[in-house]
Structures are given as structure tokens and as C-alpha cells.
Amino acid sequence: MGEISVIKKNALEHHIPIMKDEGIDFICQYIREHSVKKVLEIGSAVGYSAICFASCAKDVTVVTLERDENLFEQARENIAQMGLENQIEIRNEDALEAEVEGLFDIIFIDAAKSQYQKFFEKYERNLAFDGIIITDNLSFHGMVENPGLTKNRNTKQLVRKIRNYIEFLKNNEEFDTVFYSLGDGISVSKRKSKGEH
Ligand code: SAH
Ligand code: MG
């Protein structure tokens, strides 16, 4: 049996941007409290977060998409080593092109930051009636709140994209979003209940 701590250590050594403990704990707590059965993850990297979610509760299944072939292979190996092939389905696909069937209790967006809104708009149809869409890295190492932290042009552009996404969430007529400053900044979006607007 593999060990999650080893996967985490390797990922950090190779500068893979895995989710922070606080974010993982938050999602795991939600999974347990709401008896979550199905999670869709956009952006697997080496499978670390998917493995964490599947380890929270025995009856959770995770579908996770990764476009990079090399990372996909590593994730597949890690999932196998953890003995979680029954709970995690990993697909080597670009999430902007993939066709995913079914409804999910949690949709976790953790892929290319410039595409967050596209992921949201594409996958909201896969969200269960009372499900939530969680987005990671909305703080982007503090640069979203404090853009002066970077002079790099590409980074500045990404920061702008994240800000636009935050505005999109705030102005979304169908979803209410709560922002949490834990980890690298996450949001939780839930469909508005009828009569609220
Ligand atoms: N969720 C992982 C970290 C993901 S890092 C964890 O916490 O352990 C973001 C990943 O998203 C990268 O591996 C990147 O290759 C992938 N990615 C970026 N854009 C994507 C897309 N359009 N479709 C699928 N994967 C994508
Ligand atoms: Mg992330």
C-alpha cells in the first residue's frame, strides 16, 4: 500500500501545486457532513487531492480530469498504489473538451486559472440540485489581494483573470458564493434557492 504522505512529499519536491492542508480539511469535512457521494475534479496533477477526497469516506467516488499525459500517468500510478482504483476514475482529457455524464455533489475546479469561468459555465450542468462548486487558488499567493507582489506580465494577466472570475461569481444570478481565505483562497458556490431573488 502506498502512503499519502509520500505522494505529498514527492509532489511538493517537484513543485506540483497541490492543494493546501486547510483546503483539503475543509472539503473532507464537507464530504463527511453532507454524505457526499460524487466528486468531479478539474485538474488532477499527480492525484493528490483526489486521493485525499476518496480517503475521507469509503463511499465517495471521484471523477478527475487531467490533460497532461505525464501527470496523468503519475496520478494513475499513485491511485493504484493507494488501492483506490474503485473509487477514483481518472481521465487523460482536456476538461474544456471532455464530455462528463452525471451529476456531482461537489465540482472542484483546480486547473488552468485563466479558464475558471469556462470550467464553471461548462460544468454547472453537472452539479446536483444541492451541490457545490469549489474553486481553488483564488488568492494566488496573495497576489489577487495585492497585485503589486508581482511585476511579471503573465502573472499579472493571470491575477486579472482571477479577479474577473471573482466578479463573475459575485454577480452570478443563479449562484451564491462564499469566499474563504483558507489555504490559497477558495470559494464555495451554491445555487440560489427559489424565492431568494
Ligand atoms: N488538484 C491537484 C492539483 C492540480 S494542479 C491537487 O490539489 O492535488 C492543476 C492541474 O490542472 C495541472 O496538472 C494541469 O495540467 C491541469 N490542467 C490545467 N488545465 C486543464 C484542462 N483544461 N483540463 C484538464 N486539466 C487541466
Ligand atoms: Mg489548487
PDB file of C-alpha atoms and ligand atoms in Angstrom:
ATOM      1  CA  MET A   1       0.000   0.000   0.000  1.00  0.00           C
ATOM      2  CA  GLY A   2       1.240   3.466  -0.856  1.00  0.00           C
ATOM      3  CA  GLU A   3       1.225   6.323   1.565  1.00  0.00           C
ATOM      4  CA  ILE A   4      -0.378   9.692   1.104  1.00  0.00           C
ATOM      5  CA  SER A   5       2.460  11.441   2.932  1.00  0.00           C
ATOM      6  CA  VAL A   6       4.947  10.127   0.362  1.00  0.00           C
ATOM      7  CA  ILE A   7       2.793  11.310  -2.555  1.00  0.00           C
ATOM      8  CA  LYS A   8       2.523  14.717  -0.909  1.00  0.00           C
ATOM      9  CA  LYS A   9       6.269  14.955  -0.256  1.00  0.00           C
ATOM     10  CA  ASN A  10       7.116  13.992  -3.853  1.00  0.00           C
ATOM     11  CA  ALA A  11       4.607  16.458  -5.256  1.00  0.00           C
ATOM     12  CA  LEU A  12       5.999  19.305  -3.152  1.00  0.00           C
ATOM     13  CA  GLU A  13       9.566  18.388  -4.131  1.00  0.00           C
ATOM     14  CA  HIS A  14       8.585  18.621  -7.795  1.00  0.00           C
ATOM     15  CA  HIS A  15       6.739  21.916  -7.284  1.00  0.00           C
ATOM     16  CA  ILE A  16       3.382  20.419  -8.198  1.00  0.00           C
ATOM     17  CA  PRO A  17       0.768  22.899  -6.942  1.00  0.00           C
ATOM     18  CA  ILE A  18      -1.207  20.518  -4.723  1.00  0.00           C
ATOM     19  CA  MET A  19      -3.980  21.773  -2.509  1.00  0.00           C
ATOM     20  CA  LYS A  20      -3.025  23.085   0.928  1.00  0.00           C
ATOM     21  CA  ASP A  21      -3.942  21.112   4.074  1.00  0.00           C
ATOM     22  CA  GLU A  22      -6.527  23.691   5.143  1.00  0.00           C
ATOM     23  CA  GLY A  23      -8.385  23.363   1.856  1.00  0.00           C
ATOM     24  CA  ILE A  24      -8.238  19.564   1.943  1.00  0.00           C
ATOM     25  CA  ASP A  25      -9.534  19.527   5.531  1.00  0.00           C
ATOM     26  CA  PHE A  26     -12.362  21.895   4.609  1.00  0.00           C
ATOM     27  CA  ILE A  27     -13.509  19.728   1.700  1.00  0.00           C
ATOM     28  CA  CYS A  28     -13.135  16.483   3.653  1.00  0.00           C
ATOM     29  CA  GLN A  29     -15.245  17.889   6.456  1.00  0.00           C
ATOM     30  CA  TYR A  30     -17.907  18.916   3.930  1.00  0.00           C
ATOM     31  CA  ILE A  31     -17.772  15.435   2.347  1.00  0.00           C
ATOM     32  CA  ARG A  32     -18.409  13.779   5.710  1.00  0.00           C
ATOM     33  CA  GLU A  33     -21.013  16.231   6.982  1.00  0.00           C
ATOM     34  CA  HIS A  34     -23.063  16.144   3.780  1.00  0.00           C
ATOM     35  CA  SER A  35     -22.533  12.465   2.985  1.00  0.00           C
ATOM     36  CA  VAL A  36     -21.109  13.430  -0.393  1.00  0.00           C
ATOM     37  CA  LYS A  37     -21.145  10.553  -2.847  1.00  0.00           C
ATOM     38  CA  LYS A  38     -19.768  12.019  -6.072  1.00  0.00           C
ATOM     39  CA  VAL A  39     -16.967  14.480  -6.718  1.00  0.00           C
ATOM     40  CA  LEU A  40     -15.834  15.851 -10.074  1.00  0.00           C
ATOM     41  CA  GLU A  41     -12.353  17.332 -10.106  1.00  0.00           C
ATOM     42  CA  ILE A  42     -10.943  19.500 -12.874  1.00  0.00           C
ATOM     43  CA  GLY A  43      -7.150  19.200 -12.683  1.00  0.00           C
ATOM     44  CA  SER A  44      -5.737  16.035 -11.084  1.00  0.00           C
ATOM     45  CA  ALA A  45      -1.975  16.719 -11.297  1.00  0.00           C
ATOM     46  CA  VAL A  46      -0.498  13.648  -9.550  1.00  0.00           C
ATOM     47  CA  GLY A  47      -3.814  12.685  -7.966  1.00  0.00           C
ATOM     48  CA  TYR A  48      -3.049  14.024  -4.501  1.00  0.00           C
ATOM     49  CA  SER A  49      -6.315  15.867  -3.808  1.00  0.00           C
ATOM     50  CA  ALA A  50      -8.445  13.155  -5.468  1.00  0.00           C
ATOM     51  CA  ILE A  51      -6.768  10.576  -3.228  1.00  0.00           C
ATOM     52  CA  CYS A  52      -7.450  12.758  -0.176  1.00  0.00           C
ATOM     53  CA  PHE A  53     -11.142  13.103  -1.081  1.00  0.00           C
ATOM     54  CA  ALA A  54     -11.533   9.365  -1.733  1.00  0.00           C
ATOM     55  CA  SER A  55      -9.827   8.642   1.579  1.00  0.00           C
ATOM     56  CA  CYS A  56     -12.287  10.817   3.555  1.00  0.00           C
ATOM     57  CA  ALA A  57     -15.113   8.334   3.253  1.00  0.00           C
ATOM     58  CA  LYS A  58     -15.397   4.876   1.740  1.00  0.00           C
ATOM     59  CA  ASP A  59     -18.486   5.592  -0.343  1.00  0.00           C
ATOM     60  CA  VAL A  60     -17.171   8.661  -2.181  1.00  0.00           C
ATOM     61  CA  THR A  61     -16.293   8.323  -5.821  1.00  0.00           C
ATOM     62  CA  VAL A  62     -14.170  10.857  -7.678  1.00  0.00           C
ATOM     63  CA  VAL A  63     -14.006  11.531 -11.401  1.00  0.00           C
ATOM     64  CA  THR A  64     -10.907  13.584 -12.134  1.00  0.00           C
ATOM     65  CA  LEU A  65      -9.645  15.097 -15.389  1.00  0.00           C
ATOM     66  CA  GLU A  66      -6.011  15.807 -16.267  1.00  0.00           C
ATOM     67  CA  ARG A  67      -4.870  17.000 -19.676  1.00  0.00           C
ATOM     68  CA  ASP A  68      -1.126  16.460 -19.162  1.00  0.00           C
ATOM     69  CA  GLU A  69      -0.209  12.913 -20.117  1.00  0.00           C
ATOM     70  CA  ASN A  70       2.829  12.656 -17.891  1.00  0.00           C
ATOM     71  CA  LEU A  71       0.967  13.879 -14.804  1.00  0.00           C
ATOM     72  CA  PHE A  72      -1.969  11.642 -15.693  1.00  0.00           C
ATOM     73  CA  GLU A  73       0.357   8.596 -15.697  1.00  0.00           C
ATOM     74  CA  GLN A  74       1.810   9.566 -12.331  1.00  0.00           C
ATOM     75  CA  ALA A  75      -1.668  10.078 -10.911  1.00  0.00           C
ATOM     76  CA  ARG A  76      -2.797   6.712 -12.211  1.00  0.00           C
ATOM     77  CA  GLU A  77       0.161   5.042 -10.542  1.00  0.00           C
ATOM     78  CA  ASN A  78      -0.446   6.845  -7.257  1.00  0.00           C
ATOM     79  CA  ILE A  79      -4.126   5.907  -7.281  1.00  0.00           C
ATOM     80  CA  ALA A  80      -3.238   2.265  -7.943  1.00  0.00           C
ATOM     81  CA  GLN A  81      -0.620   2.254  -5.207  1.00  0.00           C
ATOM     82  CA  MET A  82      -3.188   3.573  -2.769  1.00  0.00           C
ATOM     83  CA  GLY A  83      -5.618   0.853  -3.872  1.00  0.00           C
ATOM     84  CA  LEU A  84      -8.237   3.444  -4.831  1.00  0.00           C
ATOM     85  CA  GLU A  85      -8.991   2.447  -8.445  1.00  0.00           C
ATOM     86  CA  ASN A  86     -12.515   1.521  -7.397  1.00  0.00           C
ATOM     87  CA  GLN A  87     -13.201   4.980  -6.032  1.00  0.00           C
ATOM     88  CA  ILE A  88     -11.279   7.230  -8.430  1.00  0.00           C
ATOM     89  CA  GLU A  89     -11.773   7.381 -12.177  1.00  0.00           C
ATOM     90  CA  ILE A  90      -9.019   9.438 -13.780  1.00  0.00           C
ATOM     91  CA  ARG A  91      -9.298  10.585 -17.378  1.00  0.00           C
ATOM     92  CA  ASN A  92      -6.499  11.959 -19.554  1.00  0.00           C
ATOM     93  CA  GLU A  93      -8.583  14.699 -21.151  1.00  0.00           C
ATOM     94  CA  ASP A  94      -8.768  18.432 -21.529  1.00  0.00           C
ATOM     95  CA  ALA A  95     -11.666  19.482 -19.311  1.00  0.00           C
ATOM     96  CA  LEU A  96     -12.745  22.091 -21.853  1.00  0.00           C
ATOM     97  CA  GLU A  97     -13.390  19.311 -24.359  1.00  0.00           C
ATOM     98  CA  ALA A  98     -14.332  16.338 -22.197  1.00  0.00           C
ATOM     99  CA  GLU A  99     -17.867  15.049 -22.014  1.00  0.00           C
ATOM    100  CA  VAL A 100     -18.781  14.145 -18.493  1.00  0.00           C
ATOM    101  CA  GLU A 101     -22.038  12.415 -17.694  1.00  0.00           C
ATOM    102  CA  GLY A 102     -23.991  12.524 -14.488  1.00  0.00           C
ATOM    103  CA  LEU A 103     -24.486  14.788 -11.522  1.00  0.00           C
ATOM    104  CA  PHE A 104     -21.966  15.551  -8.796  1.00  0.00           C
ATOM    105  CA  ASP A 105     -22.317  16.751  -5.198  1.00  0.00           C
ATOM    106  CA  ILE A 106     -19.027  18.639  -5.422  1.00  0.00           C
ATOM    107  CA  ILE A 107     -17.364  20.034  -8.520  1.00  0.00           C
ATOM    108  CA  PHE A 108     -13.837  21.060  -7.679  1.00  0.00           C
ATOM    109  CA  ILE A 109     -12.172  23.489 -10.097  1.00  0.00           C
ATOM    110  CA  ASP A 110      -8.392  23.362  -9.714  1.00  0.00           C
ATOM    111  CA  ALA A 111      -6.952  23.654 -13.247  1.00  0.00           C
ATOM    112  CA  ALA A 112      -5.778  26.499 -15.525  1.00  0.00           C
ATOM    113  CA  LYS A 113      -6.634  29.731 -13.700  1.00  0.00           C
ATOM    114  CA  SER A 114      -7.269  31.625 -16.932  1.00  0.00           C
ATOM    115  CA  GLN A 115     -10.129  29.251 -17.738  1.00  0.00           C
ATOM    116  CA  TYR A 116     -12.011  29.181 -14.416  1.00  0.00           C
ATOM    117  CA  GLN A 117     -15.129  30.826 -15.776  1.00  0.00           C
ATOM    118  CA  LYS A 118     -15.231  28.465 -18.755  1.00  0.00           C
ATOM    119  CA  PHE A 119     -14.958  25.447 -16.445  1.00  0.00           C
ATOM    120  CA  PHE A 120     -17.710  26.837 -14.242  1.00  0.00           C
ATOM    121  CA  GLU A 121     -20.046  27.506 -17.161  1.00  0.00           C
ATOM    122  CA  LYS A 122     -19.357  24.169 -18.807  1.00  0.00           C
ATOM    123  CA  TYR A 123     -19.786  22.013 -15.713  1.00  0.00           C
ATOM    124  CA  GLU A 124     -22.577  23.735 -13.782  1.00  0.00           C
ATOM    125  CA  ARG A 125     -24.970  21.454 -15.663  1.00  0.00           C
ATOM    126  CA  ASN A 126     -23.266  18.510 -13.933  1.00  0.00           C
ATOM    127  CA  LEU A 127     -23.992  19.900 -10.492  1.00  0.00           C
ATOM    128  CA  ALA A 128     -26.538  18.066  -8.356  1.00  0.00           C
ATOM    129  CA  PHE A 129     -29.521  20.111  -7.203  1.00  0.00           C
ATOM    130  CA  ASP A 130     -27.997  20.888  -3.801  1.00  0.00           C
ATOM    131  CA  GLY A 131     -24.360  20.503  -4.839  1.00  0.00           C
ATOM    132  CA  ILE A 132     -21.499  22.982  -4.578  1.00  0.00           C
ATOM    133  CA  ILE A 133     -18.790  24.212  -6.913  1.00  0.00           C
ATOM    134  CA  ILE A 134     -15.499  24.794  -5.123  1.00  0.00           C
ATOM    135  CA  THR A 135     -12.715  26.777  -6.765  1.00  0.00           C
ATOM    136  CA  ASP A 136      -9.115  26.767  -5.527  1.00  0.00           C
ATOM    137  CA  ASN A 137      -6.309  29.349  -5.631  1.00  0.00           C
ATOM    138  CA  LEU A 138      -8.427  32.485  -5.688  1.00  0.00           C
ATOM    139  CA  SER A 139      -5.778  34.267  -3.673  1.00  0.00           C
ATOM    140  CA  PHE A 140      -2.903  33.085  -5.907  1.00  0.00           C
ATOM    141  CA  HIS A 141      -0.231  33.509  -3.241  1.00  0.00           C
ATOM    142  CA  GLY A 142      -1.772  36.768  -2.063  1.00  0.00           C
ATOM    143  CA  MET A 143      -1.350  38.451  -5.445  1.00  0.00           C
ATOM    144  CA  VAL A 144      -5.075  38.783  -6.085  1.00  0.00           C
ATOM    145  CA  GLU A 145      -5.466  40.963  -2.987  1.00  0.00           C
ATOM    146  CA  ASN A 146      -2.090  42.599  -3.556  1.00  0.00           C
ATOM    147  CA  PRO A 147      -1.198  42.744  -7.286  1.00  0.00           C
ATOM    148  CA  GLY A 148       1.967  44.735  -6.520  1.00  0.00           C
ATOM    149  CA  LEU A 149       3.576  41.471  -5.359  1.00  0.00           C
ATOM    150  CA  THR A 150       4.475  40.614  -8.960  1.00  0.00           C
ATOM    151  CA  LYS A 151       6.000  42.511 -11.843  1.00  0.00           C
ATOM    152  CA  ASN A 152       5.789  39.561 -14.238  1.00  0.00           C
ATOM    153  CA  ARG A 153       3.475  40.330 -17.154  1.00  0.00           C
ATOM    154  CA  ASN A 154       1.988  36.843 -17.491  1.00  0.00           C
ATOM    155  CA  THR A 155       1.429  36.583 -13.761  1.00  0.00           C
ATOM    156  CA  LYS A 156      -0.267  39.988 -13.722  1.00  0.00           C
ATOM    157  CA  GLN A 157      -2.562  38.814 -16.500  1.00  0.00           C
ATOM    158  CA  LEU A 158      -3.480  35.682 -14.536  1.00  0.00           C
ATOM    159  CA  VAL A 159      -4.188  37.802 -11.474  1.00  0.00           C
ATOM    160  CA  ARG A 160      -6.532  39.923 -13.595  1.00  0.00           C
ATOM    161  CA  LYS A 161      -8.283  36.784 -14.832  1.00  0.00           C
ATOM    162  CA  ILE A 162      -8.820  35.550 -11.294  1.00  0.00           C
ATOM    163  CA  ARG A 163     -10.222  38.953 -10.302  1.00  0.00           C
ATOM    164  CA  ASN A 164     -12.614  38.785 -13.237  1.00  0.00           C
ATOM    165  CA  TYR A 165     -13.664  35.305 -12.144  1.00  0.00           C
ATOM    166  CA  ILE A 166     -14.344  36.556  -8.615  1.00  0.00           C
ATOM    167  CA  GLU A 167     -16.513  39.327 -10.108  1.00  0.00           C
ATOM    168  CA  PHE A 168     -18.283  36.745 -12.263  1.00  0.00           C
ATOM    169  CA  LEU A 169     -19.072  34.722  -9.130  1.00  0.00           C
ATOM    170  CA  LYS A 170     -20.211  37.771  -7.169  1.00  0.00           C
ATOM    171  CA  ASN A 171     -22.528  38.873  -9.979  1.00  0.00           C
ATOM    172  CA  ASN A 172     -23.828  35.424 -10.841  1.00  0.00           C
ATOM    173  CA  GLU A 173     -27.623  35.470 -10.678  1.00  0.00           C
ATOM    174  CA  GLU A 174     -28.015  31.738 -10.214  1.00  0.00           C
ATOM    175  CA  PHE A 175     -25.348  31.074  -7.612  1.00  0.00           C
ATOM    176  CA  ASP A 176     -24.450  32.425  -4.201  1.00  0.00           C
ATOM    177  CA  THR A 177     -20.746  32.281  -3.480  1.00  0.00           C
ATOM    178  CA  VAL A 178     -18.885  32.424  -0.193  1.00  0.00           C
ATOM    179  CA  PHE A 179     -15.154  33.174  -0.256  1.00  0.00           C
ATOM    180  CA  TYR A 180     -12.798  31.675   2.333  1.00  0.00           C
ATOM    181  CA  SER A 181      -9.252  32.830   2.888  1.00  0.00           C
ATOM    182  CA  LEU A 182      -8.085  29.387   3.962  1.00  0.00           C
ATOM    183  CA  GLY A 183      -5.338  27.651   2.034  1.00  0.00           C
ATOM    184  CA  ASP A 184      -4.651  29.651  -1.129  1.00  0.00           C
ATOM    185  CA  GLY A 185      -8.185  31.075  -1.107  1.00  0.00           C
ATOM    186  CA  ILE A 186     -11.226  29.016  -2.050  1.00  0.00           C
ATOM    187  CA  SER A 187     -14.803  29.755  -2.982  1.00  0.00           C
ATOM    188  CA  VAL A 188     -17.948  27.738  -2.448  1.00  0.00           C
ATOM    189  CA  SER A 189     -20.806  28.377  -4.868  1.00  0.00           C
ATOM    190  CA  LYS A 190     -24.291  27.048  -4.327  1.00  0.00           C
ATOM    191  CA  ARG A 191     -27.448  27.502  -6.394  1.00  0.00           C
ATOM    192  CA  LYS A 192     -29.718  30.204  -5.007  1.00  0.00           C
ATOM    193  CA  SER A 193     -32.850  28.783  -3.519  1.00  0.00           C
ATOM    194  CA  LYS A 194     -36.059  29.826  -5.270  1.00  0.00           C
ATOM    195  CA  GLY A 195     -37.650  32.991  -3.996  1.00  0.00           C
ATOM    196  CA  GLU A 196     -34.360  34.492  -2.937  1.00  0.00           C
ATOM    197  CA  HIS A 197     -34.116  36.732  -5.983  1.00  0.00           C
TER     198      HIS A 197
HETATM  199  N1  SAH B   1      -5.907  19.116  -7.765  1.00  0.00           N
HETATM  200  C1  SAH B   1      -4.486  18.849  -7.679  1.00  0.00           C
HETATM  201  C2  SAH B   1      -3.634  19.970  -8.242  1.00  0.00           C
HETATM  202  C3  SAH B   1      -3.960  20.341  -9.648  1.00  0.00           C
HETATM  203  S1  SAH B   1      -2.767  21.431 -10.340  1.00  0.00           S
HETATM  204  C4  SAH B   1      -4.140  18.653  -6.213  1.00  0.00           C
HETATM  205  O1  SAH B   1      -4.502  19.512  -5.392  1.00  0.00           O
HETATM  206  O2  SAH B   1      -3.505  17.646  -5.880  1.00  0.00           O
HETATM  207  C5  SAH B   1      -3.606  21.882 -11.819  1.00  0.00           C
HETATM  208  C6  SAH B   1      -3.626  20.790 -12.875  1.00  0.00           C
HETATM  209  O3  SAH B   1      -4.607  21.136 -13.825  1.00  0.00           O
HETATM  210  C7  SAH B   1      -2.311  20.652 -13.655  1.00  0.00           C
HETATM  211  O4  SAH B   1      -1.849  19.343 -13.514  1.00  0.00           O
HETATM  212  C8  SAH B   1      -2.707  20.929 -15.106  1.00  0.00           C
HETATM  213  O5  SAH B   1      -2.055  20.102 -16.041  1.00  0.00           O
HETATM  214  C9  SAH B   1      -4.202  20.644 -15.082  1.00  0.00           C
HETATM  215  N2  SAH B   1      -4.986  21.347 -16.103  1.00  0.00           N
HETATM  216  C10 SAH B   1      -4.890  22.640 -16.480  1.00  0.00           C
HETATM  217  N3  SAH B   1      -5.802  22.931 -17.411  1.00  0.00           N
HETATM  218  C11 SAH B   1      -6.516  21.794 -17.643  1.00  0.00           C
HETATM  219  C12 SAH B   1      -7.593  21.456 -18.503  1.00  0.00           C
HETATM  220  N4  SAH B   1      -8.120  22.354 -19.352  1.00  0.00           N
HETATM  221  N5  SAH B   1      -8.095  20.205 -18.451  1.00  0.00           N
HETATM  222  C13 SAH B   1      -7.552  19.277 -17.615  1.00  0.00           C
HETATM  223  N6  SAH B   1      -6.517  19.539 -16.783  1.00  0.00           N
HETATM  224  C14 SAH B   1      -6.011  20.777 -16.796  1.00  0.00           C
HETATM  225 MG    MG B   2      -5.006  24.390  -6.369  1.00  0.00          MG
END
